[in-house]
Short mmCIF file of C-alpha atoms in Angstrom, two decimals:
data_model
loop_
_atom_site.label_atom_id
_atom_site.label_comp_id
_atom_site.label_asym_id
_atom_site.label_seq_id
_atom_site.Cartn_x
_atom_site.Cartn_y
_atom_site.Cartn_z
CA MET A 1 40.68 -38.23 12.06
CA THR A 2 43.38 -38.85 13.97
CA LEU A 3 45.26 -40.68 10.63
CA VAL A 4 44.85 -37.47 8.63
CA LYS A 5 46.35 -34.88 11.46
CA ASN A 6 49.17 -37.36 11.98
CA LYS A 7 50.00 -37.73 8.44
CA ILE A 8 50.38 -33.62 7.22
CA GLY A 9 50.67 -32.47 10.72
CA PHE A 10 50.52 -28.60 11.33
CA GLN A 11 52.33 -27.00 9.01
CA HIS A 12 52.49 -23.52 7.88
CA VAL A 13 53.51 -23.32 3.51
CA GLY A 14 56.77 -21.78 4.18
CA SER A 15 57.19 -17.92 4.39
CA PHE A 16 57.01 -15.00 6.85
CA LEU A 17 57.61 -11.51 7.16
CA ARG A 18 60.97 -9.87 7.02
CA PRO A 19 61.57 -8.46 11.28
CA GLN A 20 62.55 -5.03 11.08
CA ALA A 21 65.85 -6.29 12.07
CA ILE A 22 66.68 -8.31 9.03
CA LYS A 23 65.85 -5.45 6.77
CA VAL A 24 67.77 -3.34 8.59
CA ALA A 25 71.09 -5.39 8.61
CA LYS A 26 70.10 -6.19 4.03
CA LYS A 27 70.28 -2.55 4.50
CA LYS A 28 73.83 -2.13 5.78
CA PHE A 29 74.51 -5.01 3.99
CA ALA A 30 73.83 -3.11 1.03
CA ASP A 31 75.46 0.17 1.78
CA GLY A 32 78.79 -2.04 2.85
CA GLU A 33 78.63 -1.36 6.10
CA ILE A 34 78.36 -4.90 7.66
CA SER A 35 79.71 -8.10 5.70
CA TYR A 36 78.24 -11.14 5.53
CA VAL A 37 79.43 -14.03 7.42
CA ILE A 38 78.31 -17.30 7.49
CA CYS A 39 78.36 -19.02 11.03
CA THR A 40 77.87 -22.71 10.69
CA LEU A 41 77.43 -25.44 12.42
CA SER A 42 80.90 -26.63 12.40
CA ARG A 43 83.42 -24.07 10.54
CA THR A 44 83.19 -20.37 9.62
CA VAL A 45 82.42 -18.96 6.36
CA LYS A 46 83.28 -16.14 3.95
CA MET B 1 73.77 -9.81 8.77
CA HIS B 2 74.19 -14.13 8.83
CA ALA B 3 74.19 -13.12 12.71
CA VAL B 4 70.80 -11.71 12.32
CA GLU B 5 68.88 -13.51 10.02
CA ASP B 6 70.42 -16.70 12.22
CA SER B 7 68.79 -14.59 15.73
CA GLU B 8 65.96 -13.92 13.89
CA ILE B 9 65.08 -17.04 12.31
CA LYS B 10 65.68 -18.95 16.58
CA LYS B 11 63.34 -16.75 17.70
CA LEU B 12 60.72 -16.79 14.79
CA VAL B 13 61.34 -20.97 14.57
CA GLN B 14 60.55 -20.46 18.96
CA LYS B 15 57.08 -18.17 18.21
CA GLU B 16 56.47 -21.27 15.41
CA ALA B 17 56.39 -24.21 17.99
CA GLN B 18 54.30 -21.51 20.74
CA ALA B 19 51.51 -21.47 18.03
CA GLY B 20 51.76 -25.52 17.74
CA LEU B 21 53.26 -26.07 14.24
CA ASP B 22 54.30 -29.64 14.37
CA TYR B 23 56.99 -28.03 11.05
CA VAL B 24 58.58 -25.27 11.02
CA THR B 25 60.15 -23.28 8.71
CA ASP B 26 62.77 -19.71 8.95
CA GLY B 27 60.53 -18.14 6.93
CA GLU B 28 62.51 -18.15 4.29
CA LEU B 29 64.19 -15.08 5.95
CA ARG B 30 67.49 -15.07 4.09
CA ARG B 31 66.10 -15.09 0.74
CA SER B 32 65.17 -12.29 -1.21
CA TYR B 33 62.74 -14.03 -3.27
CA TRP B 34 61.03 -17.28 -3.06
CA HIS B 35 62.40 -19.19 -5.80
CA LEU B 36 65.54 -17.01 -7.52
CA ASP B 37 67.76 -17.74 -4.67
CA PHE B 38 67.87 -21.15 -4.86
CA PHE B 39 68.39 -21.11 -8.69
CA TRP B 40 71.46 -18.98 -8.04
CA GLY B 41 73.17 -21.22 -5.76
CA PHE B 42 73.56 -23.82 -8.62
CA GLY B 43 76.82 -24.22 -10.90
CA GLY B 44 76.09 -22.42 -14.34
CA VAL B 45 73.42 -19.20 -13.34
CA LYS B 46 74.03 -15.87 -13.15
CA HIS B 47 72.07 -13.53 -11.40
CA VAL B 48 71.13 -10.72 -13.78
CA HIS B 49 68.51 -7.75 -14.30
CA TYR B 50 65.86 -8.54 -16.80
CA GLY B 51 65.05 -4.97 -17.31
CA GLU B 52 61.60 -5.26 -16.15
CA GLY B 53 59.81 -7.36 -13.08
CA TYR B 54 57.39 -9.81 -13.46
CA LEU B 55 54.02 -8.21 -14.33
CA PHE B 56 51.26 -9.29 -11.26
CA ALA B 57 47.78 -7.78 -11.35
CA HIS B 58 48.28 -4.38 -9.92
CA GLU B 59 52.14 -4.27 -9.37
CA GLU B 60 55.23 -5.06 -11.49
CA THR B 61 58.38 -6.67 -9.52
CA ARG B 62 61.94 -6.35 -8.64
CA ASP B 63 63.61 -7.32 -12.24
CA ASP B 64 65.72 -9.34 -11.11
CA THR B 65 66.24 -13.07 -12.78
CA ALA B 66 68.60 -16.39 -13.14
CA ILE B 67 69.91 -17.23 -17.27
CA LEU B 68 72.57 -19.88 -17.58
CA ASN B 69 76.18 -19.17 -17.71
CA GLY B 70 77.71 -23.10 -18.17
CA LYS B 71 76.54 -26.69 -17.71
CA LEU B 72 74.09 -26.89 -14.30
CA SER B 73 75.65 -27.90 -11.46
CA PHE B 74 75.37 -28.77 -8.21
CA ASP B 75 77.09 -28.30 -4.94
CA ALA B 76 76.69 -28.74 -2.12
CA THR B 77 78.86 -27.89 -0.05
CA LYS B 78 78.34 -24.09 -2.10
CA HIS B 79 74.83 -24.19 -2.32
CA PRO B 80 73.65 -21.73 0.91
CA PHE B 81 70.75 -23.73 0.84
CA ILE B 82 71.94 -26.51 2.55
CA ASN B 83 73.90 -25.31 5.76
CA ASP B 84 71.02 -23.14 6.16
CA PHE B 85 68.98 -26.46 6.27
CA LYS B 86 71.26 -27.62 8.75
CA PHE B 87 70.84 -24.59 10.72
CA LEU B 88 67.30 -24.90 10.64
CA LYS B 89 66.50 -28.49 12.04
CA GLU B 90 69.18 -27.84 14.60
CA THR B 91 67.11 -24.76 15.63
CA ALA B 92 63.49 -27.14 15.38
CA GLU B 93 64.61 -29.96 17.24
CA GLU B 94 65.54 -27.74 20.54
CA ASN B 95 61.68 -26.29 20.18
CA GLY B 96 60.72 -29.57 19.93
CA ALA B 97 59.31 -29.79 16.51
CA GLN B 98 60.25 -30.72 12.55
CA ALA B 99 62.26 -28.74 10.17
CA LYS B 100 59.90 -27.87 7.10
CA VAL B 101 62.35 -27.43 3.67
CA THR B 102 60.17 -25.60 0.85
CA ILE B 103 62.51 -25.12 -3.13
CA PRO B 104 60.85 -23.24 -6.20
CA ALA B 105 59.86 -26.59 -8.84
CA PRO B 106 62.29 -27.90 -11.24
CA ALA B 107 59.46 -26.73 -13.51
CA GLN B 108 59.55 -23.33 -12.11
CA PHE B 109 63.39 -23.13 -12.80
CA TYR B 110 63.12 -24.51 -16.15
CA ALA B 111 60.04 -21.27 -16.68
CA GLU B 112 63.15 -18.54 -14.90
CA LEU B 113 66.00 -20.48 -17.85
CA VAL B 114 63.14 -20.20 -20.63
CA ARG B 115 61.39 -16.18 -19.58
CA GLY B 116 61.59 -14.46 -22.43
CA SER B 117 65.01 -12.96 -23.34
CA ASN B 118 66.64 -15.21 -21.37
CA SER B 119 66.86 -18.41 -23.00
CA LYS B 120 69.19 -17.18 -25.23
CA THR B 121 72.24 -18.07 -23.53
CA ILE B 122 70.87 -21.57 -23.53
CA ARG B 123 71.75 -23.15 -26.59
CA ASP B 124 75.39 -21.46 -25.64
CA PHE B 125 75.35 -25.24 -23.22
CA TYR B 126 73.05 -27.06 -24.23
CA GLY B 127 72.20 -28.45 -28.05
CA THR B 128 68.57 -29.92 -27.46
CA ASP B 129 65.59 -28.80 -24.61
CA GLU B 130 66.23 -32.47 -23.43
CA GLU B 131 69.77 -32.45 -22.45
CA LEU B 132 68.88 -29.26 -20.62
CA PHE B 133 65.79 -31.39 -19.16
CA SER B 134 68.61 -33.97 -18.20
CA ASP B 135 70.55 -31.20 -16.13
CA ILE B 136 67.93 -29.83 -13.94
CA ILE B 137 66.73 -32.96 -13.20
CA LYS B 138 70.23 -34.20 -12.89
CA VAL B 139 70.84 -30.80 -10.30
CA TYR B 140 67.68 -31.08 -7.99
CA HIS B 141 67.75 -34.72 -7.38
CA GLN B 142 71.41 -33.50 -5.72
CA ALA B 143 70.22 -31.48 -4.37
CA ILE B 144 67.26 -32.69 -2.75
CA LEU B 145 69.15 -35.84 -1.71
CA ALA B 146 72.25 -33.16 0.14
CA PHE B 147 68.67 -31.92 1.94
CA TYR B 148 67.56 -35.49 3.05
CA GLN B 149 71.98 -36.11 3.54
CA ALA B 150 71.52 -33.07 6.28
CA GLY B 151 68.49 -34.59 8.06
CA ALA B 152 65.51 -32.93 6.25
CA ARG B 153 62.15 -36.06 6.13
CA LEU B 154 59.19 -32.93 4.35
CA LEU B 155 60.65 -31.34 1.23
CA GLN B 156 57.78 -29.25 -0.62
CA ILE B 157 58.45 -27.76 -4.11
CA ASP B 158 56.43 -24.78 -5.24
CA ASP B 159 55.21 -23.96 -8.50
CA CYS B 160 53.77 -21.41 -10.04
CA THR B 161 54.12 -23.12 -13.45
CA TRP B 162 50.87 -24.61 -12.52
CA GLY B 163 49.06 -21.54 -10.88
CA MET B 164 50.02 -19.94 -14.43
CA LEU B 165 49.00 -22.38 -17.11
CA VAL B 166 45.13 -22.29 -15.87
CA ASP B 167 45.16 -18.53 -16.91
CA LYS B 168 43.36 -18.03 -20.10
CA LYS B 169 45.83 -14.68 -20.87
CA PHE B 170 49.12 -16.33 -19.96
CA TRP B 171 48.63 -19.34 -22.01
CA GLN B 172 47.33 -16.70 -25.39
CA THR B 173 51.58 -15.53 -24.20
CA MET B 174 53.10 -18.56 -23.77
CA VAL B 175 50.87 -19.62 -27.30
CA GLY B 176 52.83 -16.51 -29.17
CA ALA B 177 56.25 -16.86 -27.42
CA GLY B 178 56.42 -19.74 -29.46
CA PHE B 179 55.62 -22.19 -26.40
CA ASP B 180 53.17 -25.24 -26.87
CA PRO B 181 51.11 -25.14 -23.59
CA GLU B 182 49.83 -28.65 -23.69
CA LYS B 183 53.22 -29.73 -24.29
CA LEU B 184 54.39 -27.50 -21.59
CA LYS B 185 52.51 -29.13 -19.03
CA ASP B 186 54.00 -32.55 -20.36
CA ILE B 187 57.59 -30.89 -19.41
CA TYR B 188 56.83 -29.41 -16.18
CA LEU B 189 55.05 -32.65 -15.07
CA ASP B 190 58.21 -34.43 -16.59
CA LEU B 191 61.28 -32.12 -14.48
CA ASN B 192 59.04 -32.86 -11.50
CA ASN B 193 58.51 -36.54 -11.11
CA GLY B 194 62.13 -36.86 -12.85
CA ALA B 195 63.62 -34.38 -9.99
CA ILE B 196 61.75 -36.37 -6.67
CA ALA B 197 62.35 -39.87 -8.84
CA ASP B 198 63.58 -42.37 -6.68
CA LEU B 199 64.11 -40.73 -3.77
CA PRO B 200 65.00 -42.37 0.40
CA SER B 201 61.17 -43.33 1.08
CA ASP B 202 61.22 -41.77 4.33
CA LEU B 203 61.43 -38.78 2.54
CA THR B 204 58.08 -36.70 1.64
CA VAL B 205 57.94 -34.48 -0.77
CA ASN B 206 54.55 -32.22 -1.41
CA THR B 207 53.78 -29.44 -3.96
CA HIS B 208 52.27 -26.38 -2.88
CA ILE B 209 50.44 -24.38 -6.46
CA CYS B 210 50.39 -20.87 -6.41
CA ARG B 211 49.02 -18.40 -8.65
CA GLY B 212 51.43 -15.95 -7.56
CA ASN B 213 52.38 -13.06 -4.21
CA TYR B 214 54.14 -10.53 -4.27
CA HIS B 215 53.05 -7.49 -1.79
CA SER B 216 49.33 -8.53 -1.91
CA ASP B 217 48.45 -9.04 -5.46
CA TRP B 218 47.95 -11.91 -7.58
CA ALA B 219 49.69 -12.47 -11.18
CA ALA B 220 47.37 -15.68 -12.21
CA GLN B 221 43.08 -16.60 -12.38
CA GLY B 222 42.28 -19.09 -13.35
CA GLY B 223 40.46 -22.42 -11.57
CA TYR B 224 42.65 -26.31 -12.19
CA ASP B 225 40.01 -28.07 -14.61
CA SER B 226 42.67 -27.49 -17.33
CA VAL B 227 45.66 -28.80 -15.50
CA ALA B 228 43.93 -31.57 -13.11
CA ASP B 229 45.08 -34.38 -14.80
CA LYS B 230 48.41 -34.12 -14.74
CA LEU B 231 48.98 -32.20 -11.87
CA PHE B 232 46.98 -34.33 -9.85
CA GLY B 233 46.54 -37.14 -11.78
CA LYS B 234 50.24 -37.33 -12.21
CA GLU B 235 52.24 -35.67 -10.49
CA ASN B 236 54.32 -38.21 -7.56
CA VAL B 237 53.74 -35.66 -4.83
CA SER B 238 52.30 -36.59 -1.66
CA THR B 239 50.74 -33.79 -0.94
CA TYR B 240 49.24 -30.32 -2.68
CA PHE B 241 49.29 -27.36 -1.20
CA LEU B 242 46.66 -25.62 -3.16
CA GLU B 243 45.28 -22.06 -2.88
CA TYR B 244 41.47 -22.03 -2.22
CA ASP B 245 41.58 -18.40 -0.65
CA SER B 246 39.14 -16.05 -3.67
CA GLU B 247 37.10 -16.99 -6.61
CA ARG B 248 40.45 -16.86 -8.57
CA ALA B 249 40.99 -20.39 -8.04
CA GLY B 250 37.85 -22.21 -8.94
CA GLY B 251 35.81 -24.89 -7.69
CA PHE B 252 36.78 -27.57 -5.98
CA GLU B 253 35.46 -30.14 -8.99
CA PRO B 254 38.71 -31.25 -9.94
CA LEU B 255 40.02 -32.51 -6.77
CA ALA B 256 38.22 -35.71 -8.17
CA LYS B 257 41.25 -35.65 -10.14
CA VAL B 258 43.90 -35.97 -6.96
CA SER B 259 45.05 -39.55 -8.11
CA GLY B 260 45.74 -42.65 -5.42
CA ASP B 261 45.73 -41.52 -1.64
CA LYS B 262 47.40 -38.16 -2.17
CA ASN B 263 45.91 -35.55 -0.13
CA VAL B 264 45.43 -31.89 -0.43
CA VAL B 265 45.52 -28.68 1.88
CA LEU B 266 42.92 -26.58 1.32
CA GLY B 267 44.52 -22.99 1.06
CA LEU B 268 41.04 -21.50 2.07
CA ILE B 269 42.28 -18.46 5.25
CA THR B 270 43.83 -15.93 2.97
CA SER B 271 47.45 -14.60 3.97
CA LYS B 272 46.91 -11.36 1.26
CA SER B 273 44.65 -9.37 4.24
CA PRO B 274 44.74 -9.40 7.58
CA ILE B 275 40.91 -9.83 7.55
CA LEU B 276 40.71 -12.78 9.44
CA GLU B 277 37.94 -15.24 7.57
CA ASP B 278 34.72 -16.25 8.85
CA ARG B 279 35.44 -19.64 10.76
CA GLN B 280 32.17 -21.41 9.85
CA LEU B 281 31.97 -19.87 6.82
CA ILE B 282 35.81 -21.87 6.28
CA ILE B 283 34.29 -25.23 7.48
CA ASN B 284 31.40 -24.91 5.12
CA ARG B 285 34.14 -24.81 2.17
CA ILE B 286 36.05 -27.72 3.94
CA HIS B 287 32.79 -30.11 4.14
CA GLN B 288 31.67 -28.54 0.06
CA ALA B 289 35.15 -29.65 -0.97
CA GLU B 290 34.18 -33.38 0.76
CA LYS B 291 32.01 -33.89 -2.16
CA TYR B 292 35.20 -34.62 -4.06
CA LEU B 293 37.91 -36.05 -1.57
CA PRO B 294 37.48 -37.31 2.00
CA LEU B 295 37.30 -35.83 4.87
CA ASP B 296 40.29 -37.98 5.11
CA ARG B 297 42.48 -37.10 2.27
CA LEU B 298 41.74 -33.26 3.43
CA TRP B 299 42.94 -30.90 5.75
CA LEU B 300 43.70 -26.65 5.97
CA SER B 301 46.57 -24.15 5.64
CA THR B 302 46.86 -20.22 4.85
CA GLN B 303 47.40 -20.03 0.37
CA CYS B 304 50.32 -19.06 0.29
CA GLY B 305 53.09 -17.77 2.67
CA PHE B 306 53.02 -14.15 3.99
CA ALA B 307 56.05 -13.25 2.41
CA SER B 308 57.02 -15.14 -1.14
CA THR B 309 59.90 -12.25 -1.44
CA GLU B 310 61.02 -9.76 0.92
CA GLU B 311 58.79 -7.33 0.05
CA GLY B 312 56.00 -9.46 2.20
CA ASN B 313 52.32 -8.86 2.52
CA LYS B 314 50.44 -6.06 3.39
CA LEU B 315 49.71 -6.92 6.59
CA THR B 316 51.20 -7.02 10.39
CA GLU B 317 53.71 -9.54 11.87
CA ALA B 318 50.39 -10.00 14.84
CA ASP B 319 48.39 -10.65 12.17
CA GLU B 320 50.21 -14.24 10.40
CA TRP B 321 49.90 -15.55 14.72
CA LYS B 322 46.41 -14.67 14.20
CA LYS B 323 46.21 -16.18 11.19
CA LEU B 324 47.54 -19.47 11.81
CA ALA B 325 45.88 -19.21 14.79
CA LEU B 326 41.86 -19.86 13.20
CA VAL B 327 43.86 -22.39 10.93
CA LYS B 328 44.47 -24.46 13.91
CA SER B 329 41.47 -23.59 15.60
CA ILE B 330 39.38 -25.20 12.84
CA ILE B 331 41.59 -28.24 12.09
CA GLU B 332 41.51 -29.11 16.05
CA GLU B 333 37.32 -28.70 14.63
CA VAL B 334 37.10 -30.83 11.76
CA TRP B 335 39.38 -33.28 12.20
CA GLY B 336 40.35 -33.19 15.39
#
């Protein structure tokens, strides 16, 4: 059965529970306390 | 806030790799919804409030939605999912895993644009439905190629449209709204197949079919029988991730319609509850499914994600990892 393991692999459907830190940051963002600055691999975009 | 997301995604990917996942996602941690955030990234799409949420069996969701406010367009430098994928890929590779990207299906986009009063703006920009279909296919194809150019080699299109079509109540609602459900099957199939046609051969495209996943609630019920001919027979994906965690998903008989050498991942472990399944019962069910599709074309996962929206399901982070450990353990026993 190695073949099927190789062709699909162990993978999760997709989503995970949002960690508390993200919930807090989202609330602060909604309240205007923090901005949404994107720090990408090679550049920073506002 | 983006920096917080980056930090949490790095932690999540580490945990995924430690859990033995060969492919890792960003957990969709940046998204509010599994689908709408992606739609909002296209040109010609406006984020508005519908006035009513999606009506699940026991709960109503928030009321965000997407409507057209122009002709559809895609720009890889503006759609946030592309750069976000680059971050995931880099993080995955740091942890010895491969990155998996999940996006809502093209059919799902169409379903949102024609949801009730949302459809009023379509004729402002498209003279015919065919022109709209053509542009949905075009922008999706461009987006998928952008993911590929960013390094994606495994892409999953998440699709509740088929999951809704199996429900007689939904069927009646759509008939009441002037839709022909039989024609909808063709539209959904053509949109999905159109978007994923002529892609690089080393890009694997899978799909996940869902009946709704919000705060552990569900939206639709019914087996795959009525959609199997088109969904399983004609959709040009490699693998179907199918819900099979409750009686609402029906029997395994429709799996006999899965054409060619396509695979099915049985979603027998529920992400809606923290209760761990009996492993032998799951193994027994896998062997029941084997009557309709060979074991070497079957596989196992949870039936859906743990948090299709930011609200998440009613379980803990510790429960998530126990569920995934159970999946891995059964995979090793059945296919190892």
